[in-house]
């Protein structure tokens, strides 16, 4: 029986501790917070979308960074296995739109309770309010940890599951990234991901609170499209947010940091071609020739967007339909199909769902999660350079890598 220390009592850490216990090891789980799974409690707006019940193939298609690295992990412990684990530990689950899995109660705490039951099965020694200062290395072998109070705990193997940099209030303060750098392990550049975006134009803030559904968002680096998506988005006082924007942030983050600004356009009527939209507008104009343009635009746009449209088109507020020229009508159509704004940056980590970047997967054996250069040391979860879109995929990365790390210790 080996003595295993798992640092971090989040999703990856709890699963790694369970899996190590399953293999007969004596496990100590160290968590600096007052309770386990603090970040789990706020996922899915408190409901905890704990996995996505899709095939392994579809799962990997939703991974943004280094999907090939996850092949062994996801095939070893997939979403079906996670659902079985949760169900087997007393929490009934359900699958909703988009294969998103939740506890039937809609209480994230029930996921943590199920995990705690798993830990209790193997008498995992859980040490809360305990902070690790350093990993102790001797002759390129991890032999234990030093706590913040300078106490040392010896171990045969250490698994680092400290998370990334997002939601620092839950304890994700980059400790594992710092230790990796100190040990000479490559850490890739980090940035907030699944995060809202800052926008340059003042007119965006005038639509604060407006949610758009069934629109297309296209983002460009120069003339090259680097993101094209369909869905829902939200205007805010600083820029844009919503599911469509969060997904975009994970794709464009690196480019945005390099370029500074990126141009974006929204197709407000993606189901209509230019010709179909022109016919619709002509019909509306012919039926309302003596009315103000703003009244007709309200039939095409949300009310808070109409003044912004008129401002961008540089039309008078009181402009009547019968005075609109063909060229001006085409300008309206083009704006409906390509509403522009400029993305100036990502919002901060405190608003990000996950962290992009982290411990380089090149330094980790994908079949075991063990560090290639330091024996007795593994990494799992968000501390690694792995991230995916929303929908339960990021938590499943934590479960899968944590489980594989735990069962791979001899």
PDB file of N, CA and C in Angstrom, residues 9-110:
ATOM      1  N   UNK A   9      -9.033  19.884  -3.291  1.00  0.00           N
ATOM      2  CA  UNK A   9     -10.269  19.125  -3.095  1.00  0.00           C
ATOM      3  C   UNK A   9     -11.391  19.564  -4.008  1.00  0.00           C
ATOM      4  N   UNK A  10     -11.053  19.906  -5.252  1.00  0.00           N
ATOM      5  CA  UNK A  10     -12.073  20.219  -6.249  1.00  0.00           C
ATOM      6  C   UNK A  10     -12.469  18.977  -7.006  1.00  0.00           C
ATOM      7  N   UNK A  11     -12.983  19.162  -8.214  1.00  0.00           N
ATOM      8  CA  UNK A  11     -13.484  18.038  -9.008  1.00  0.00           C
ATOM      9  C   UNK A  11     -12.388  17.009  -9.286  1.00  0.00           C
ATOM     10  N   UNK A  12     -11.273  17.446  -9.855  1.00  0.00           N
ATOM     11  CA  UNK A  12     -10.196  16.514 -10.191  1.00  0.00           C
ATOM     12  C   UNK A  12      -9.603  15.878  -8.943  1.00  0.00           C
ATOM     13  N   UNK A  13      -9.420  16.680  -7.895  1.00  0.00           N
ATOM     14  CA  UNK A  13      -8.806  16.180  -6.682  1.00  0.00           C
ATOM     15  C   UNK A  13      -9.641  15.126  -5.979  1.00  0.00           C
ATOM     16  N   UNK A  14     -10.935  15.369  -5.876  1.00  0.00           N
ATOM     17  CA  UNK A  14     -11.805  14.387  -5.223  1.00  0.00           C
ATOM     18  C   UNK A  14     -11.835  13.082  -6.006  1.00  0.00           C
ATOM     19  N   UNK A  15     -11.882  13.201  -7.356  1.00  0.00           N
ATOM     20  CA  UNK A  15     -11.918  11.984  -8.161  1.00  0.00           C
ATOM     21  C   UNK A  15     -10.578  11.252  -8.109  1.00  0.00           C
ATOM     22  N   UNK A  16      -9.476  11.990  -8.104  1.00  0.00           N
ATOM     23  CA  UNK A  16      -8.163  11.350  -8.008  1.00  0.00           C
ATOM     24  C   UNK A  16      -8.013  10.623  -6.678  1.00  0.00           C
ATOM     25  N   UNK A  17      -8.478  11.255  -5.592  1.00  0.00           N
ATOM     26  CA  UNK A  17      -8.398  10.634  -4.265  1.00  0.00           C
ATOM     27  C   UNK A  17      -9.255   9.374  -4.210  1.00  0.00           C
ATOM     28  N   UNK A  18     -10.455   9.441  -4.791  1.00  0.00           N
ATOM     29  CA  UNK A  18     -11.340   8.263  -4.833  1.00  0.00           C
ATOM     30  C   UNK A  18     -10.675   7.127  -5.604  1.00  0.00           C
ATOM     31  N   UNK A  19     -10.144   7.450  -6.791  1.00  0.00           N
ATOM     32  CA  UNK A  19      -9.550   6.424  -7.649  1.00  0.00           C
ATOM     33  C   UNK A  19      -8.317   5.798  -7.004  1.00  0.00           C
ATOM     34  N   UNK A  20      -7.512   6.611  -6.311  1.00  0.00           N
ATOM     35  CA  UNK A  20      -6.344   6.067  -5.611  1.00  0.00           C
ATOM     36  C   UNK A  20      -6.783   5.153  -4.470  1.00  0.00           C
ATOM     37  N   UNK A  21      -7.849   5.564  -3.777  1.00  0.00           N
ATOM     38  CA  UNK A  21      -8.403   4.720  -2.722  1.00  0.00           C
ATOM     39  C   UNK A  21      -8.952   3.420  -3.261  1.00  0.00           C
ATOM     40  N   UNK A  22      -9.575   3.495  -4.420  1.00  0.00           N
ATOM     41  CA  UNK A  22     -10.131   2.315  -5.089  1.00  0.00           C
ATOM     42  C   UNK A  22      -9.039   1.281  -5.361  1.00  0.00           C
ATOM     43  N   UNK A  23      -7.831   1.769  -5.605  1.00  0.00           N
ATOM     44  CA  UNK A  23      -6.705   0.878  -5.909  1.00  0.00           C
ATOM     45  C   UNK A  23      -5.967   0.421  -4.652  1.00  0.00           C
ATOM     46  N   UNK A  24      -6.503   0.746  -3.477  1.00  0.00           N
ATOM     47  CA  UNK A  24      -5.953   0.226  -2.243  1.00  0.00           C
ATOM     48  C   UNK A  24      -4.892   1.085  -1.588  1.00  0.00           C
ATOM     49  N   UNK A  25      -4.717   2.306  -2.068  1.00  0.00           N
ATOM     50  CA  UNK A  25      -3.713   3.183  -1.477  1.00  0.00           C
ATOM     51  C   UNK A  25      -4.272   3.930  -0.266  1.00  0.00           C
ATOM     52  N   UNK A  26      -3.370   4.329   0.614  1.00  0.00           N
ATOM     53  CA  UNK A  26      -3.741   5.215   1.708  1.00  0.00           C
ATOM     54  C   UNK A  26      -3.672   6.635   1.157  1.00  0.00           C
ATOM     55  N   UNK A  27      -4.780   7.389   1.237  1.00  0.00           N
ATOM     56  CA  UNK A  27      -4.867   8.686   0.562  1.00  0.00           C
ATOM     57  C   UNK A  27      -5.116   9.820   1.559  1.00  0.00           C
ATOM     58  N   UNK A  28      -4.326  10.887   1.400  1.00  0.00           N
ATOM     59  CA  UNK A  28      -4.558  12.136   2.125  1.00  0.00           C
ATOM     60  C   UNK A  28      -4.970  13.189   1.103  1.00  0.00           C
ATOM     61  N   UNK A  29      -6.132  13.786   1.299  1.00  0.00           N
ATOM     62  CA  UNK A  29      -6.635  14.838   0.404  1.00  0.00           C
ATOM     63  C   UNK A  29      -6.529  16.169   1.129  1.00  0.00           C
ATOM     64  N   UNK A  30      -5.704  17.061   0.597  1.00  0.00           N
ATOM     65  CA  UNK A  30      -5.442  18.347   1.255  1.00  0.00           C
ATOM     66  C   UNK A  30      -6.171  19.471   0.516  1.00  0.00           C
ATOM     67  N   UNK A  31      -6.979  20.217   1.255  1.00  0.00           N
ATOM     68  CA  UNK A  31      -7.771  21.312   0.666  1.00  0.00           C
ATOM     69  C   UNK A  31      -7.628  22.559   1.538  1.00  0.00           C
ATOM     70  N   UNK A  32      -7.260  23.683   0.912  1.00  0.00           N
ATOM     71  CA  UNK A  32      -7.034  24.896   1.707  1.00  0.00           C
ATOM     72  C   UNK A  32      -8.321  25.608   2.105  1.00  0.00           C
ATOM     73  N   UNK A  33      -9.450  25.292   1.440  1.00  0.00           N
ATOM     74  CA  UNK A  33     -10.742  25.878   1.815  1.00  0.00           C
ATOM     75  C   UNK A  33     -11.350  25.152   3.013  1.00  0.00           C
ATOM     76  N   UNK A  34     -12.468  25.695   3.456  1.00  0.00           N
ATOM     77  CA  UNK A  34     -13.166  25.116   4.607  1.00  0.00           C
ATOM     78  C   UNK A  34     -14.060  23.940   4.226  1.00  0.00           C
ATOM     79  N   UNK A  35     -14.214  23.706   2.905  1.00  0.00           N
ATOM     80  CA  UNK A  35     -15.027  22.573   2.445  1.00  0.00           C
ATOM     81  C   UNK A  35     -14.528  22.107   1.093  1.00  0.00           C
ATOM     82  N   UNK A  36     -14.916  20.910   0.726  1.00  0.00           N
ATOM     83  CA  UNK A  36     -14.555  20.351  -0.574  1.00  0.00           C
ATOM     84  C   UNK A  36     -15.455  20.908  -1.675  1.00  0.00           C
ATOM     85  N   UNK A  37     -14.956  20.900  -2.885  1.00  0.00           N
ATOM     86  CA  UNK A  37     -15.774  21.200  -4.055  1.00  0.00           C
ATOM     87  C   UNK A  37     -16.374  22.587  -4.097  1.00  0.00           C
ATOM     88  N   UNK A  38     -15.642  23.582  -3.641  1.00  0.00           N
ATOM     89  CA  UNK A  38     -16.200  24.931  -3.553  1.00  0.00           C
ATOM     90  C   UNK A  38     -16.618  25.468  -4.922  1.00  0.00           C
ATOM     91  N   UNK A  39     -15.805  25.179  -5.944  1.00  0.00           N
ATOM     92  CA  UNK A  39     -16.137  25.661  -7.285  1.00  0.00           C
ATOM     93  C   UNK A  39     -17.322  24.893  -7.880  1.00  0.00           C
ATOM     94  N   UNK A  40     -17.466  23.632  -7.477  1.00  0.00           N
ATOM     95  CA  UNK A  40     -18.588  22.821  -7.971  1.00  0.00           C
ATOM     96  C   UNK A  40     -19.920  23.453  -7.587  1.00  0.00           C
ATOM     97  N   UNK A  41     -19.967  24.072  -6.419  1.00  0.00           N
ATOM     98  CA  UNK A  41     -21.219  24.655  -5.925  1.00  0.00           C
ATOM     99  C   UNK A  41     -21.743  25.780  -6.819  1.00  0.00           C
ATOM    100  N   UNK A  42     -20.856  26.429  -7.569  1.00  0.00           N
ATOM    101  CA  UNK A  42     -21.308  27.563  -8.386  1.00  0.00           C
ATOM    102  C   UNK A  42     -21.410  27.213  -9.875  1.00  0.00           C
ATOM    103  N   UNK A  43     -21.064  25.988 -10.255  1.00  0.00           N
ATOM    104  CA  UNK A  43     -21.150  25.626 -11.671  1.00  0.00           C
ATOM    105  C   UNK A  43     -22.607  25.438 -12.089  1.00  0.00           C
ATOM    106  N   UNK A  44     -22.867  25.723 -13.358  1.00  0.00           N
ATOM    107  CA  UNK A  44     -24.235  25.581 -13.873  1.00  0.00           C
ATOM    108  C   UNK A  44     -25.221  26.425 -13.101  1.00  0.00           C
ATOM    109  N   UNK A  45     -24.774  27.631 -12.671  1.00  0.00           N
ATOM    110  CA  UNK A  45     -25.621  28.543 -11.888  1.00  0.00           C
ATOM    111  C   UNK A  45     -26.173  27.856 -10.649  1.00  0.00           C
ATOM    112  N   UNK A  46     -25.332  27.044 -10.032  1.00  0.00           N
ATOM    113  CA  UNK A  46     -25.719  26.356  -8.805  1.00  0.00           C
ATOM    114  C   UNK A  46     -26.390  25.015  -9.018  1.00  0.00           C
ATOM    115  N   UNK A  47     -26.609  24.650 -10.286  1.00  0.00           N
ATOM    116  CA  UNK A  47     -27.256  23.365 -10.587  1.00  0.00           C
ATOM    117  C   UNK A  47     -26.235  22.273 -10.867  1.00  0.00           C
ATOM    118  N   UNK A  48     -25.035  22.645 -11.293  1.00  0.00           N
ATOM    119  CA  UNK A  48     -23.927  21.740 -11.597  1.00  0.00           C
ATOM    120  C   UNK A  48     -24.194  20.830 -12.794  1.00  0.00           C
ATOM    121  N   UNK A  49     -23.847  21.370 -13.952  1.00  0.00           N
ATOM    122  CA  UNK A  49     -23.849  20.566 -15.189  1.00  0.00           C
ATOM    123  C   UNK A  49     -22.558  19.739 -15.148  1.00  0.00           C
ATOM    124  N   UNK A  50     -22.657  18.541 -14.506  1.00  0.00           N
ATOM    125  CA  UNK A  50     -21.453  17.818 -14.111  1.00  0.00           C
ATOM    126  C   UNK A  50     -20.801  17.010 -15.229  1.00  0.00           C
ATOM    127  N   UNK A  51     -21.509  16.758 -16.329  1.00  0.00           N
ATOM    128  CA  UNK A  51     -20.896  16.110 -17.485  1.00  0.00           C
ATOM    129  C   UNK A  51     -21.791  16.309 -18.697  1.00  0.00           C
ATOM    130  N   UNK A  52     -21.341  15.794 -19.829  1.00  0.00           N
ATOM    131  CA  UNK A  52     -22.142  15.804 -21.039  1.00  0.00           C
ATOM    132  C   UNK A  52     -22.270  14.374 -21.526  1.00  0.00           C
ATOM    133  N   UNK A  53     -23.513  13.904 -21.632  1.00  0.00           N
ATOM    134  CA  UNK A  53     -23.772  12.498 -21.943  1.00  0.00           C
ATOM    135  C   UNK A  53     -23.674  12.228 -23.444  1.00  0.00           C
ATOM    136  N   UNK A  54     -22.540  12.564 -24.017  1.00  0.00           N
ATOM    137  CA  UNK A  54     -22.324  12.330 -25.454  1.00  0.00           C
ATOM    138  C   UNK A  54     -21.289  11.222 -25.627  1.00  0.00           C
ATOM    139  N   UNK A  55     -21.048  10.839 -26.869  1.00  0.00           N
ATOM    140  CA  UNK A  55     -20.027   9.832 -27.154  1.00  0.00           C
ATOM    141  C   UNK A  55     -18.642  10.411 -26.929  1.00  0.00           C
ATOM    142  N   UNK A  56     -17.666   9.537 -26.784  1.00  0.00           N
ATOM    143  CA  UNK A  56     -16.288   9.996 -26.618  1.00  0.00           C
ATOM    144  C   UNK A  56     -15.845  10.835 -27.825  1.00  0.00           C
ATOM    145  N   UNK A  57     -16.259  10.419 -28.994  1.00  0.00           N
ATOM    146  CA  UNK A  57     -15.889  11.137 -30.220  1.00  0.00           C
ATOM    147  C   UNK A  57     -16.434  12.566 -30.192  1.00  0.00           C
ATOM    148  N   UNK A  58     -17.707  12.716 -29.836  1.00  0.00           N
ATOM    149  CA  UNK A  58     -18.308  14.054 -29.765  1.00  0.00           C
ATOM    150  C   UNK A  58     -17.695  14.864 -28.624  1.00  0.00           C
ATOM    151  N   UNK A  59     -17.361  14.182 -27.542  1.00  0.00           N
ATOM    152  CA  UNK A  59     -16.723  14.875 -26.421  1.00  0.00           C
ATOM    153  C   UNK A  59     -15.426  15.545 -26.877  1.00  0.00           C
ATOM    154  N   UNK A  60     -14.588  14.784 -27.558  1.00  0.00           N
ATOM    155  CA  UNK A  60     -13.287  15.300 -27.989  1.00  0.00           C
ATOM    156  C   UNK A  60     -13.431  16.448 -28.986  1.00  0.00           C
ATOM    157  N   UNK A  61     -14.528  16.472 -29.748  1.00  0.00           N
ATOM    158  CA  UNK A  61     -14.779  17.570 -30.687  1.00  0.00           C
ATOM    159  C   UNK A  61     -15.066  18.879 -29.945  1.00  0.00           C
ATOM    160  N   UNK A  62     -15.476  18.788 -28.691  1.00  0.00           N
ATOM    161  CA  UNK A  62     -15.796  19.976 -27.892  1.00  0.00           C
ATOM    162  C   UNK A  62     -14.636  20.436 -27.021  1.00  0.00           C
ATOM    163  N   UNK A  63     -13.509  19.757 -27.123  1.00  0.00           N
ATOM    164  CA  UNK A  63     -12.310  20.160 -26.394  1.00  0.00           C
ATOM    165  C   UNK A  63     -11.527  21.142 -27.266  1.00  0.00           C
ATOM    166  N   UNK A  64     -11.224  22.297 -26.721  1.00  0.00           N
ATOM    167  CA  UNK A  64     -10.546  23.353 -27.485  1.00  0.00           C
ATOM    168  C   UNK A  64      -9.040  23.141 -27.516  1.00  0.00           C
ATOM    169  N   UNK A  65      -8.438  22.910 -26.354  1.00  0.00           N
ATOM    170  CA  UNK A  65      -6.979  22.782 -26.266  1.00  0.00           C
ATOM    171  C   UNK A  65      -6.554  21.337 -26.021  1.00  0.00           C
ATOM    172  N   UNK A  66      -5.738  20.821 -26.915  1.00  0.00           N
ATOM    173  CA  UNK A  66      -5.100  19.502 -26.785  1.00  0.00           C
ATOM    174  C   UNK A  66      -6.062  18.326 -26.629  1.00  0.00           C
ATOM    175  N   UNK A  67      -7.056  18.215 -27.509  1.00  0.00           N
ATOM    176  CA  UNK A  67      -8.007  17.093 -27.396  1.00  0.00           C
ATOM    177  C   UNK A  67      -7.355  15.714 -27.506  1.00  0.00           C
ATOM    178  N   UNK A  68      -6.306  15.580 -28.330  1.00  0.00           N
ATOM    179  CA  UNK A  68      -5.670  14.268 -28.521  1.00  0.00           C
ATOM    180  C   UNK A  68      -5.062  13.754 -27.219  1.00  0.00           C
ATOM    181  N   UNK A  69      -4.590  14.666 -26.381  1.00  0.00           N
ATOM    182  CA  UNK A  69      -4.011  14.273 -25.100  1.00  0.00           C
ATOM    183  C   UNK A  69      -5.020  13.534 -24.229  1.00  0.00           C
ATOM    184  N   UNK A  70      -6.296  13.863 -24.393  1.00  0.00           N
ATOM    185  CA  UNK A  70      -7.344  13.314 -23.524  1.00  0.00           C
ATOM    186  C   UNK A  70      -7.867  11.947 -23.947  1.00  0.00           C
ATOM    187  N   UNK A  71      -7.351  11.422 -25.030  1.00  0.00           N
ATOM    188  CA  UNK A  71      -7.892  10.164 -25.570  1.00  0.00           C
ATOM    189  C   UNK A  71      -7.931   9.061 -24.515  1.00  0.00           C
ATOM    190  N   UNK A  72      -6.798   8.807 -23.862  1.00  0.00           N
ATOM    191  CA  UNK A  72      -6.750   7.731 -22.853  1.00  0.00           C
ATOM    192  C   UNK A  72      -7.664   8.035 -21.674  1.00  0.00           C
ATOM    193  N   UNK A  73      -7.642   9.283 -21.219  1.00  0.00           N
ATOM    194  CA  UNK A  73      -8.428   9.652 -20.041  1.00  0.00           C
ATOM    195  C   UNK A  73      -9.914   9.490 -20.280  1.00  0.00           C
ATOM    196  N   UNK A  74     -10.411   9.982 -21.416  1.00  0.00           N
ATOM    197  CA  UNK A  74     -11.854   9.948 -21.655  1.00  0.00           C
ATOM    198  C   UNK A  74     -12.348   8.533 -21.969  1.00  0.00           C
ATOM    199  N   UNK A  75     -11.497   7.724 -22.595  1.00  0.00           N
ATOM    200  CA  UNK A  75     -11.914   6.346 -22.864  1.00  0.00           C
ATOM    201  C   UNK A  75     -11.785   5.469 -21.619  1.00  0.00           C
ATOM    202  N   UNK A  76     -10.951   5.888 -20.665  1.00  0.00           N
ATOM    203  CA  UNK A  76     -10.840   5.144 -19.398  1.00  0.00           C
ATOM    204  C   UNK A  76     -12.014   5.449 -18.475  1.00  0.00           C
ATOM    205  N   UNK A  77     -12.405   6.732 -18.428  1.00  0.00           N
ATOM    206  CA  UNK A  77     -13.495   7.139 -17.530  1.00  0.00           C
ATOM    207  C   UNK A  77     -14.327   8.191 -18.260  1.00  0.00           C
ATOM    208  N   UNK A  78     -15.374   7.718 -18.941  1.00  0.00           N
ATOM    209  CA  UNK A  78     -16.184   8.616 -19.782  1.00  0.00           C
ATOM    210  C   UNK A  78     -17.398   9.155 -19.031  1.00  0.00           C
ATOM    211  N   UNK A  79     -18.257   9.860 -19.738  1.00  0.00           N
ATOM    212  CA  UNK A  79     -19.424  10.476 -19.099  1.00  0.00           C
ATOM    213  C   UNK A  79     -20.385   9.432 -18.537  1.00  0.00           C
ATOM    214  N   UNK A  80     -20.520   8.299 -19.217  1.00  0.00           N
ATOM    215  CA  UNK A  80     -21.381   7.224 -18.692  1.00  0.00           C
ATOM    216  C   UNK A  80     -20.858   6.731 -17.349  1.00  0.00           C
ATOM    217  N   UNK A  81     -19.536   6.601 -17.258  1.00  0.00           N
ATOM    218  CA  UNK A  81     -18.923   6.152 -16.001  1.00  0.00           C
ATOM    219  C   UNK A  81     -19.167   7.170 -14.891  1.00  0.00           C
ATOM    220  N   UNK A  82     -19.121   8.460 -15.253  1.00  0.00           N
ATOM    221  CA  UNK A  82     -19.347   9.489 -14.232  1.00  0.00           C
ATOM    222  C   UNK A  82     -20.799   9.497 -13.774  1.00  0.00           C
ATOM    223  N   UNK A  83     -21.709   9.349 -14.712  1.00  0.00           N
ATOM    224  CA  UNK A  83     -23.131   9.291 -14.339  1.00  0.00           C
ATOM    225  C   UNK A  83     -23.383   8.081 -13.442  1.00  0.00           C
ATOM    226  N   UNK A  84     -22.774   6.945 -13.796  1.00  0.00           N
ATOM    227  CA  UNK A  84     -22.915   5.734 -12.971  1.00  0.00           C
ATOM    228  C   UNK A  84     -22.345   5.962 -11.577  1.00  0.00           C
ATOM    229  N   UNK A  85     -21.215   6.669 -11.509  1.00  0.00           N
ATOM    230  CA  UNK A  85     -20.615   6.954 -10.205  1.00  0.00           C
ATOM    231  C   UNK A  85     -21.556   7.791  -9.342  1.00  0.00           C
ATOM    232  N   UNK A  86     -22.074   8.857  -9.916  1.00  0.00           N
ATOM    233  CA  UNK A  86     -22.970   9.749  -9.158  1.00  0.00           C
ATOM    234  C   UNK A  86     -24.229   9.012  -8.729  1.00  0.00           C
ATOM    235  N   UNK A  87     -24.837   8.270  -9.663  1.00  0.00           N
ATOM    236  CA  UNK A  87     -26.049   7.493  -9.343  1.00  0.00           C
ATOM    237  C   UNK A  87     -25.747   6.445  -8.277  1.00  0.00           C
ATOM    238  N   UNK A  88     -24.575   5.808  -8.405  1.00  0.00           N
ATOM    239  CA  UNK A  88     -24.193   4.745  -7.472  1.00  0.00           C
ATOM    240  C   UNK A  88     -23.873   5.247  -6.078  1.00  0.00           C
ATOM    241  N   UNK A  89     -23.729   6.556  -5.951  1.00  0.00           N
ATOM    242  CA  UNK A  89     -23.453   7.131  -4.636  1.00  0.00           C
ATOM    243  C   UNK A  89     -24.597   8.024  -4.159  1.00  0.00           C
ATOM    244  N   UNK A  90     -25.798   7.631  -4.574  1.00  0.00           N
ATOM    245  CA  UNK A  90     -26.995   8.184  -3.954  1.00  0.00           C
ATOM    246  C   UNK A  90     -27.603   9.429  -4.560  1.00  0.00           C
ATOM    247  N   UNK A  91     -27.110   9.898  -5.708  1.00  0.00           N
ATOM    248  CA  UNK A  91     -27.675  11.100  -6.311  1.00  0.00           C
ATOM    249  C   UNK A  91     -28.303  10.767  -7.665  1.00  0.00           C
ATOM    250  N   UNK A  92     -29.594  10.992  -7.775  1.00  0.00           N
ATOM    251  CA  UNK A  92     -30.307  10.750  -9.044  1.00  0.00           C
ATOM    252  C   UNK A  92     -29.953  11.868 -10.018  1.00  0.00           C
ATOM    253  N   UNK A  93     -29.750  11.504 -11.286  1.00  0.00           N
ATOM    254  CA  UNK A  93     -29.353  12.486 -12.295  1.00  0.00           C
ATOM    255  C   UNK A  93     -30.386  12.578 -13.415  1.00  0.00           C
ATOM    256  N   UNK A  94     -30.217  13.571 -14.254  1.00  0.00           N
ATOM    257  CA  UNK A  94     -31.077  13.749 -15.421  1.00  0.00           C
ATOM    258  C   UNK A  94     -30.250  14.360 -16.549  1.00  0.00           C
ATOM    259  N   UNK A  95     -30.697  14.140 -17.790  1.00  0.00           N
ATOM    260  CA  UNK A  95     -30.008  14.696 -18.952  1.00  0.00           C
ATOM    261  C   UNK A  95     -30.955  15.638 -19.678  1.00  0.00           C
ATOM    262  N   UNK A  96     -30.498  16.843 -19.914  1.00  0.00           N
ATOM    263  CA  UNK A  96     -31.322  17.873 -20.543  1.00  0.00           C
ATOM    264  C   UNK A  96     -30.820  18.192 -21.947  1.00  0.00           C
ATOM    265  N   UNK A  97     -31.339  19.267 -22.508  1.00  0.00           N
ATOM    266  CA  UNK A  97     -30.997  19.688 -23.866  1.00  0.00           C
ATOM    267  C   UNK A  97     -29.477  19.768 -24.044  1.00  0.00           C
ATOM    268  N   UNK A  98     -29.018  19.293 -25.195  1.00  0.00           N
ATOM    269  CA  UNK A  98     -27.597  19.322 -25.476  1.00  0.00           C
ATOM    270  C   UNK A  98     -26.813  18.271 -24.718  1.00  0.00           C
ATOM    271  N   UNK A  99     -27.499  17.221 -24.238  1.00  0.00           N
ATOM    272  CA  UNK A  99     -26.867  16.119 -23.481  1.00  0.00           C
ATOM    273  C   UNK A  99     -26.235  16.571 -22.167  1.00  0.00           C
ATOM    274  N   UNK A 100     -26.693  17.706 -21.651  1.00  0.00           N
ATOM    275  CA  UNK A 100     -26.128  18.219 -20.399  1.00  0.00           C
ATOM    276  C   UNK A 100     -26.717  17.466 -19.215  1.00  0.00           C
ATOM    277  N   UNK A 101     -25.850  16.903 -18.381  1.00  0.00           N
ATOM    278  CA  UNK A 101     -26.290  16.110 -17.233  1.00  0.00           C
ATOM    279  C   UNK A 101     -26.252  16.946 -15.950  1.00  0.00           C
ATOM    280  N   UNK A 102     -27.306  16.810 -15.146  1.00  0.00           N
ATOM    281  CA  UNK A 102     -27.459  17.544 -13.883  1.00  0.00           C
ATOM    282  C   UNK A 102     -27.946  16.583 -12.799  1.00  0.00           C
ATOM    283  N   UNK A 103     -27.768  16.934 -11.530  1.00  0.00           N
ATOM    284  CA  UNK A 103     -28.481  16.190 -10.489  1.00  0.00           C
ATOM    285  C   UNK A 103     -29.975  16.492 -10.617  1.00  0.00           C
ATOM    286  N   UNK A 104     -30.805  15.490 -10.409  1.00  0.00           N
ATOM    287  CA  UNK A 104     -32.250  15.677 -10.569  1.00  0.00           C
ATOM    288  C   UNK A 104     -32.781  16.782  -9.660  1.00  0.00           C
ATOM    289  N   UNK A 105     -32.144  16.966  -8.522  1.00  0.00           N
ATOM    290  CA  UNK A 105     -32.573  17.971  -7.557  1.00  0.00           C
ATOM    291  C   UNK A 105     -32.255  19.395  -7.989  1.00  0.00           C
ATOM    292  N   UNK A 106     -31.381  19.541  -8.999  1.00  0.00           N
ATOM    293  CA  UNK A 106     -30.869  20.853  -9.420  1.00  0.00           C
ATOM    294  C   UNK A 106     -30.033  21.512  -8.325  1.00  0.00           C
ATOM    295  N   UNK A 107     -29.492  20.713  -7.414  1.00  0.00           N
ATOM    296  CA  UNK A 107     -28.631  21.230  -6.350  1.00  0.00           C
ATOM    297  C   UNK A 107     -27.215  20.713  -6.561  1.00  0.00           C
ATOM    298  N   UNK A 108     -26.280  21.624  -6.810  1.00  0.00           N
ATOM    299  CA  UNK A 108     -24.881  21.232  -7.022  1.00  0.00           C
ATOM    300  C   UNK A 108     -24.317  20.482  -5.820  1.00  0.00           C
ATOM    301  N   UNK A 109     -24.836  20.799  -4.650  1.00  0.00           N
ATOM    302  CA  UNK A 109     -24.331  20.156  -3.423  1.00  0.00           C
ATOM    303  C   UNK A 109     -24.504  18.646  -3.464  1.00  0.00           C
ATOM    304  N   UNK A 110     -25.490  18.154  -4.218  1.00  0.00           N
ATOM    305  CA  UNK A 110     -25.706  16.708  -4.297  1.00  0.00           C
ATOM    306  C   UNK A 110     -24.580  15.998  -5.048  1.00  0.00           C
TER     307      UNK A 110
END
